[in-house]
Amino acid sequence: MRHFLSLIDLTTEELTYLLEEAARLKADAQRGIRPPLLAGRVLGMIFEKPSLRTRASFEAAMAHLGGASIFLSASDGPIGQRESVADFARTLNHYVDAVVLRTYRHATIEEFASYATVPVINGLSDLCHPCQVLGDLLTIQEHFEDGIRGKTLVFVGDGNNVARSLALGCGKLGARFVLAAPEGYRFDAAFEQTFRRVCSKGELIQNGVPSHAVGQADIIYTDVWTSMGQEAESELRRAKFASFQVNAQLLAQAPPQVRVMHCLPAHRGEEITSDVLDGPRSIVFEQAGNRLHAQKALLKWLMLGTNHA
Ligand code: CP
Ligand code: NVA
């Protein structure tokens, strides 16, 4: 049995398989074909933080595949407060066929997975957001006829959970990842070491000046400056990131065909301006839509393996 806690755990071949499967499922869904491959299966979802895309796309994915889902928001506080993480996992094991967890601490997901007898999926932790990146890579593959290999993705903003997963996804598929972030908000040495260990074909560059970084960009990606759980730092972060906004001036420094991505939700007027988010270079809503297809592939793989049509 496999879990999906981080892109670190996935080989390039497995990632490629998931993206191909996602593209197949998307093409089928667009022709109205939704085979009930997970009929009778139940997905449990436990979220300590708010969500639109992750929750709705997982629920829709289970419905498309003929299964059901149970949503448990942690309104009683963090997972592990009302009862231990171990007891939570050992109870849920009896009711569901897979679990999606969205947490503050990544260690909570790891602890839950250590007691789970069903696949556990990371639906975002403070450390990483691997499901987001499956949808993002599918979107990039669709936009470049010759694929993602050799492309340059410039992430402008905070070296956060989304940025870490994206760097690993790009690295595993042979794309160059450039992080343009202020000092103190870049990847740490431990992450750089992990990247080098698991992405032997990848290139990771950290660069403080967005206008320099975007000169060779095929994709400019950004995310909020203040992630969920960091609200107390939002004023400080607005000051630190003031020159890291994705706006028309920055786009003017990039190649004219550059695509703009954002995992959403966006703080319009902070990390990205509305004219860019809603403009012709933006592919953010296709990107959001692809969460559904990518996660259908993930659910099918985790619950059925690869030997199912
Ligand atoms: N991008 C993303 O994960 O969105 P939600 O927080 O709405 O799930
Ligand atoms: N970095 C953001 C991503 C939201 C999908 C956060 O963690 O809040």
XYZ file of C-alpha atoms and ligand atoms in Angstrom:
325
model
C 0.000 0.000 0.000
C 1.223 3.457 -0.939
C 0.671 6.854 0.660
C 1.038 10.206 -1.133
C 2.609 12.514 1.426
C 5.206 14.325 -0.700
C 6.560 14.295 -4.248
C 9.811 13.060 -2.691
C 8.199 9.604 -2.512
C 7.301 9.426 -6.215
C 9.671 8.242 -8.940
C 9.800 10.123 -12.254
C 8.148 7.087 -13.884
C 5.298 7.103 -11.348
C 4.789 10.847 -11.758
C 4.758 10.484 -15.543
C 2.256 7.634 -15.261
C -0.063 9.710 -13.049
C 0.027 12.644 -15.479
C -0.692 10.390 -18.465
C -3.536 8.742 -16.575
C -4.905 12.168 -15.582
C -4.861 13.264 -19.242
C -6.710 10.051 -20.234
C -9.335 10.510 -17.506
C -9.775 14.161 -18.498
C -10.312 13.258 -22.161
C -12.855 10.608 -21.106
C -14.669 13.016 -18.761
C -14.903 15.587 -21.551
C -16.618 12.966 -23.721
C -19.033 12.222 -20.894
C -17.317 8.959 -19.945
C -17.052 8.484 -16.192
C -16.536 4.784 -15.482
C -17.390 3.930 -11.844
C -13.949 2.518 -11.109
C -14.212 3.247 -7.384
C -17.832 2.165 -6.886
C -18.507 1.428 -3.237
C -15.253 3.045 -2.062
C -15.214 5.843 0.477
C -12.731 8.698 0.835
C -12.338 10.327 4.264
C -11.234 13.972 4.324
C -9.991 15.644 7.507
C -9.140 19.326 7.158
C -7.617 21.543 9.864
C -7.581 24.508 7.457
C -10.108 26.002 5.011
C -10.295 24.766 1.419
C -12.285 25.280 -1.751
C -10.338 23.590 -4.545
C -8.866 20.620 -2.692
C -12.075 19.695 -0.921
C -14.426 20.249 -3.878
C -12.163 18.547 -6.421
C -11.647 15.451 -4.242
C -15.382 15.186 -3.558
C -16.182 15.626 -7.263
C -13.454 13.111 -8.172
C -14.995 10.451 -5.919
C -18.448 11.164 -7.372
C -17.103 10.865 -10.958
C -15.530 7.528 -10.044
C -18.706 6.171 -8.490
C -17.526 6.373 -4.882
C -18.421 8.574 -1.920
C -16.622 10.914 0.446
C -16.946 11.977 4.071
C -15.739 15.459 5.017
C -14.594 16.093 8.588
C -13.487 19.627 9.309
C -11.394 19.907 12.458
C -13.770 22.358 14.091
C -12.808 20.937 17.490
C -9.225 22.113 17.005
C -6.170 20.491 15.503
C -6.143 16.771 14.789
C -4.880 15.044 17.908
C -6.601 17.389 20.363
C -9.901 15.569 20.985
C -8.261 12.175 20.694
C -4.797 11.052 19.714
C -3.752 10.971 16.063
C -3.162 7.239 16.433
C -6.710 6.609 17.751
C -8.178 8.796 14.985
C -6.332 6.823 12.294
C -7.054 3.403 13.815
C -10.769 4.243 13.942
C -11.050 5.692 10.460
C -9.206 2.676 9.009
C -12.440 0.711 9.492
C -14.713 3.137 7.626
C -12.841 4.441 4.593
C -10.644 3.256 1.720
C -8.343 6.309 1.621
C -7.862 9.519 3.584
C -6.987 13.096 2.575
C -5.501 15.172 5.393
C -4.955 18.947 5.412
C -2.926 20.004 8.430
C -0.685 22.635 9.921
C 2.144 20.324 10.979
C 3.440 17.933 8.319
C 4.394 15.574 11.157
C 0.677 15.072 11.893
C 0.185 13.590 8.412
C 3.244 11.374 8.816
C 2.053 10.174 12.221
C -1.454 9.497 10.875
C 0.009 7.562 7.934
C 2.101 5.420 10.284
C -1.145 4.104 11.847
C -3.224 4.002 8.654
C -4.023 0.752 6.889
C -5.449 2.693 3.922
C -3.626 5.156 1.611
C -3.112 8.631 3.098
C -2.952 11.686 0.819
C -1.444 15.021 1.823
C -4.063 17.658 0.941
C -1.628 20.408 2.067
C 0.585 20.791 5.099
C 2.830 23.655 6.150
C 5.652 21.770 4.431
C 4.224 20.861 1.038
C 1.216 20.616 -1.279
C 1.844 17.703 -3.644
C -1.764 17.390 -4.950
C -1.602 20.981 -6.161
C 1.466 20.191 -8.185
C -0.043 17.145 -9.911
C -2.700 19.473 -11.371
C -0.091 22.124 -12.158
C 2.158 19.711 -14.056
C -0.831 18.418 -16.026
C -1.658 22.021 -16.965
C 1.922 22.756 -18.041
C 2.065 19.564 -20.140
C -1.115 20.659 -21.913
C 0.279 24.099 -22.718
C 3.589 23.019 -24.214
C 3.482 20.640 -27.169
C 7.034 19.488 -26.465
C 6.292 18.874 -22.750
C 7.760 20.328 -19.586
C 11.337 19.040 -19.943
C 13.772 21.923 -20.497
C 11.208 24.609 -19.599
C 11.880 27.306 -17.007
C 9.367 27.947 -14.234
C 10.005 31.078 -12.179
C 8.241 31.157 -8.827
C 8.001 34.737 -7.573
C 7.248 35.091 -3.862
C 7.477 32.956 -0.751
C 9.478 29.719 -0.789
C 6.489 27.997 0.823
C 4.671 24.651 0.748
C 3.502 25.109 -2.875
C 6.951 26.284 -4.025
C 8.680 23.277 -2.448
C 6.369 20.771 -4.117
C 6.576 22.589 -7.426
C 10.382 22.591 -7.328
C 10.358 18.821 -6.777
C 7.791 18.242 -9.533
C 9.763 20.338 -12.014
C 13.011 18.724 -10.924
C 11.661 15.206 -11.426
C 10.467 16.056 -14.942
C 13.624 17.882 -16.039
C 12.388 21.491 -15.895
C 14.427 24.352 -14.443
C 12.948 25.850 -11.253
C 13.898 29.391 -10.284
C 12.784 30.827 -6.937
C 12.756 34.636 -6.820
C 12.214 35.315 -3.122
C 13.484 37.813 -0.572
C 16.209 36.729 1.815
C 14.788 34.748 4.705
C 11.988 33.326 2.530
C 14.066 31.093 0.243
C 14.536 27.328 0.466
C 16.793 26.228 3.297
C 19.924 24.113 2.945
C 18.091 20.942 4.022
C 15.538 21.336 1.214
C 18.284 22.064 -1.332
C 20.025 18.879 -0.244
C 16.796 16.871 -0.563
C 16.193 18.373 -4.004
C 19.654 17.337 -5.190
C 19.163 13.829 -3.793
C 15.766 13.146 -5.384
C 15.937 15.269 -8.572
C 19.209 14.290 -10.183
C 18.063 15.753 -13.538
C 16.633 18.943 -12.028
C 18.022 22.436 -11.803
C 17.189 24.661 -8.832
C 18.202 28.314 -8.836
C 17.475 30.819 -6.069
C 17.475 34.420 -7.229
C 16.449 37.524 -5.358
C 15.488 39.786 -8.262
C 12.201 38.960 -10.004
C 12.848 41.146 -13.081
C 16.119 39.264 -13.766
C 14.606 35.873 -13.044
C 11.644 36.167 -15.416
C 13.741 37.076 -18.487
C 13.910 33.422 -19.626
C 10.647 32.237 -18.052
C 8.214 29.938 -19.799
C 5.975 30.101 -16.737
C 5.687 32.636 -13.936
C 4.044 31.183 -10.830
C 3.073 32.902 -7.632
C 1.203 32.183 -4.403
C 0.087 34.229 -1.403
C 2.740 35.956 0.697
C 0.959 34.898 3.887
C -0.052 31.253 3.995
C -2.745 29.792 6.232
C -1.469 29.841 9.806
C 0.908 32.793 9.241
C -1.739 35.519 9.602
C 0.103 37.181 12.518
C 3.023 37.889 10.144
C 0.943 39.361 7.331
C 1.980 42.985 7.860
C 5.683 42.120 8.014
C 5.322 39.914 4.950
C 3.551 42.621 2.946
C 6.589 44.839 3.552
C 9.184 42.137 2.779
C 7.465 41.030 -0.433
C 6.462 44.473 -1.727
C 8.842 44.256 -4.710
C 7.840 40.646 -5.495
C 4.422 41.351 -6.998
C 3.478 39.716 -10.306
C 2.154 42.705 -12.241
C 2.223 44.216 -15.736
C 5.701 45.712 -15.172
C 7.139 42.316 -14.293
C 5.380 40.632 -17.223
C 6.953 43.211 -19.542
C 10.385 41.778 -18.559
C 9.346 38.236 -19.521
C 9.027 36.625 -22.973
C 5.676 37.626 -24.557
C 4.360 34.049 -24.625
C 4.963 33.456 -20.879
C 2.130 31.746 -18.968
C 1.060 32.885 -15.510
C -0.006 30.398 -12.857
C -1.300 30.692 -9.287
C -2.546 27.872 -7.068
C -5.345 30.098 -5.679
C -6.818 31.495 -3.532
C -5.208 34.776 -4.630
C -4.847 37.915 -2.576
C -5.505 40.272 -5.489
C -3.401 43.415 -5.268
C -0.766 41.692 -3.094
C 1.220 38.935 -4.799
C -0.583 39.430 -8.122
C -2.609 42.202 -9.720
C -6.079 41.570 -11.132
C -5.071 42.655 -14.653
C -2.487 39.840 -14.732
C -4.639 37.240 -12.971
C -7.516 37.884 -15.378
C -5.290 38.699 -18.358
C -4.439 36.741 -21.531
C -1.246 35.123 -20.110
C -3.095 33.659 -17.110
C -4.047 29.965 -17.080
C -5.087 29.884 -13.419
C -8.643 28.614 -13.817
C -7.636 25.795 -16.166
C -5.013 25.033 -13.545
C -7.668 24.919 -10.811
C -9.860 22.700 -13.017
C -7.064 20.210 -13.541
C -6.967 19.426 -9.817
C -10.020 17.240 -10.487
C -8.449 15.127 -13.220
C -5.074 14.795 -11.507
C -6.688 13.651 -8.277
C -8.913 11.154 -10.080
C -5.713 9.579 -11.408
C -4.167 9.666 -7.934
C -7.196 8.069 -6.234
C -7.400 5.365 -8.874
C -3.670 4.602 -8.588
C -3.662 4.484 -4.789
C -6.801 2.349 -4.501
C -6.511 0.110 -7.588
C -2.880 0.217 -8.714
C -1.903 0.453 -12.376
C -3.614 -2.628 -13.811
C -7.042 -1.128 -14.365
C -8.438 0.406 -17.544
N -5.060 25.559 -4.226
C -5.730 25.019 -3.181
O -5.318 24.035 -2.608
O -6.880 25.650 -2.871
P -7.757 25.392 -1.568
O -6.968 25.899 -0.394
O -9.012 26.186 -1.797
O -8.023 23.928 -1.439
N 0.589 28.598 0.481
C -0.851 28.609 0.621
C -1.456 27.681 -0.362
C -2.961 27.610 -0.353
C -3.495 26.607 -1.327
C -1.231 28.249 2.043
O -0.636 27.314 2.587
O -2.104 28.908 2.614
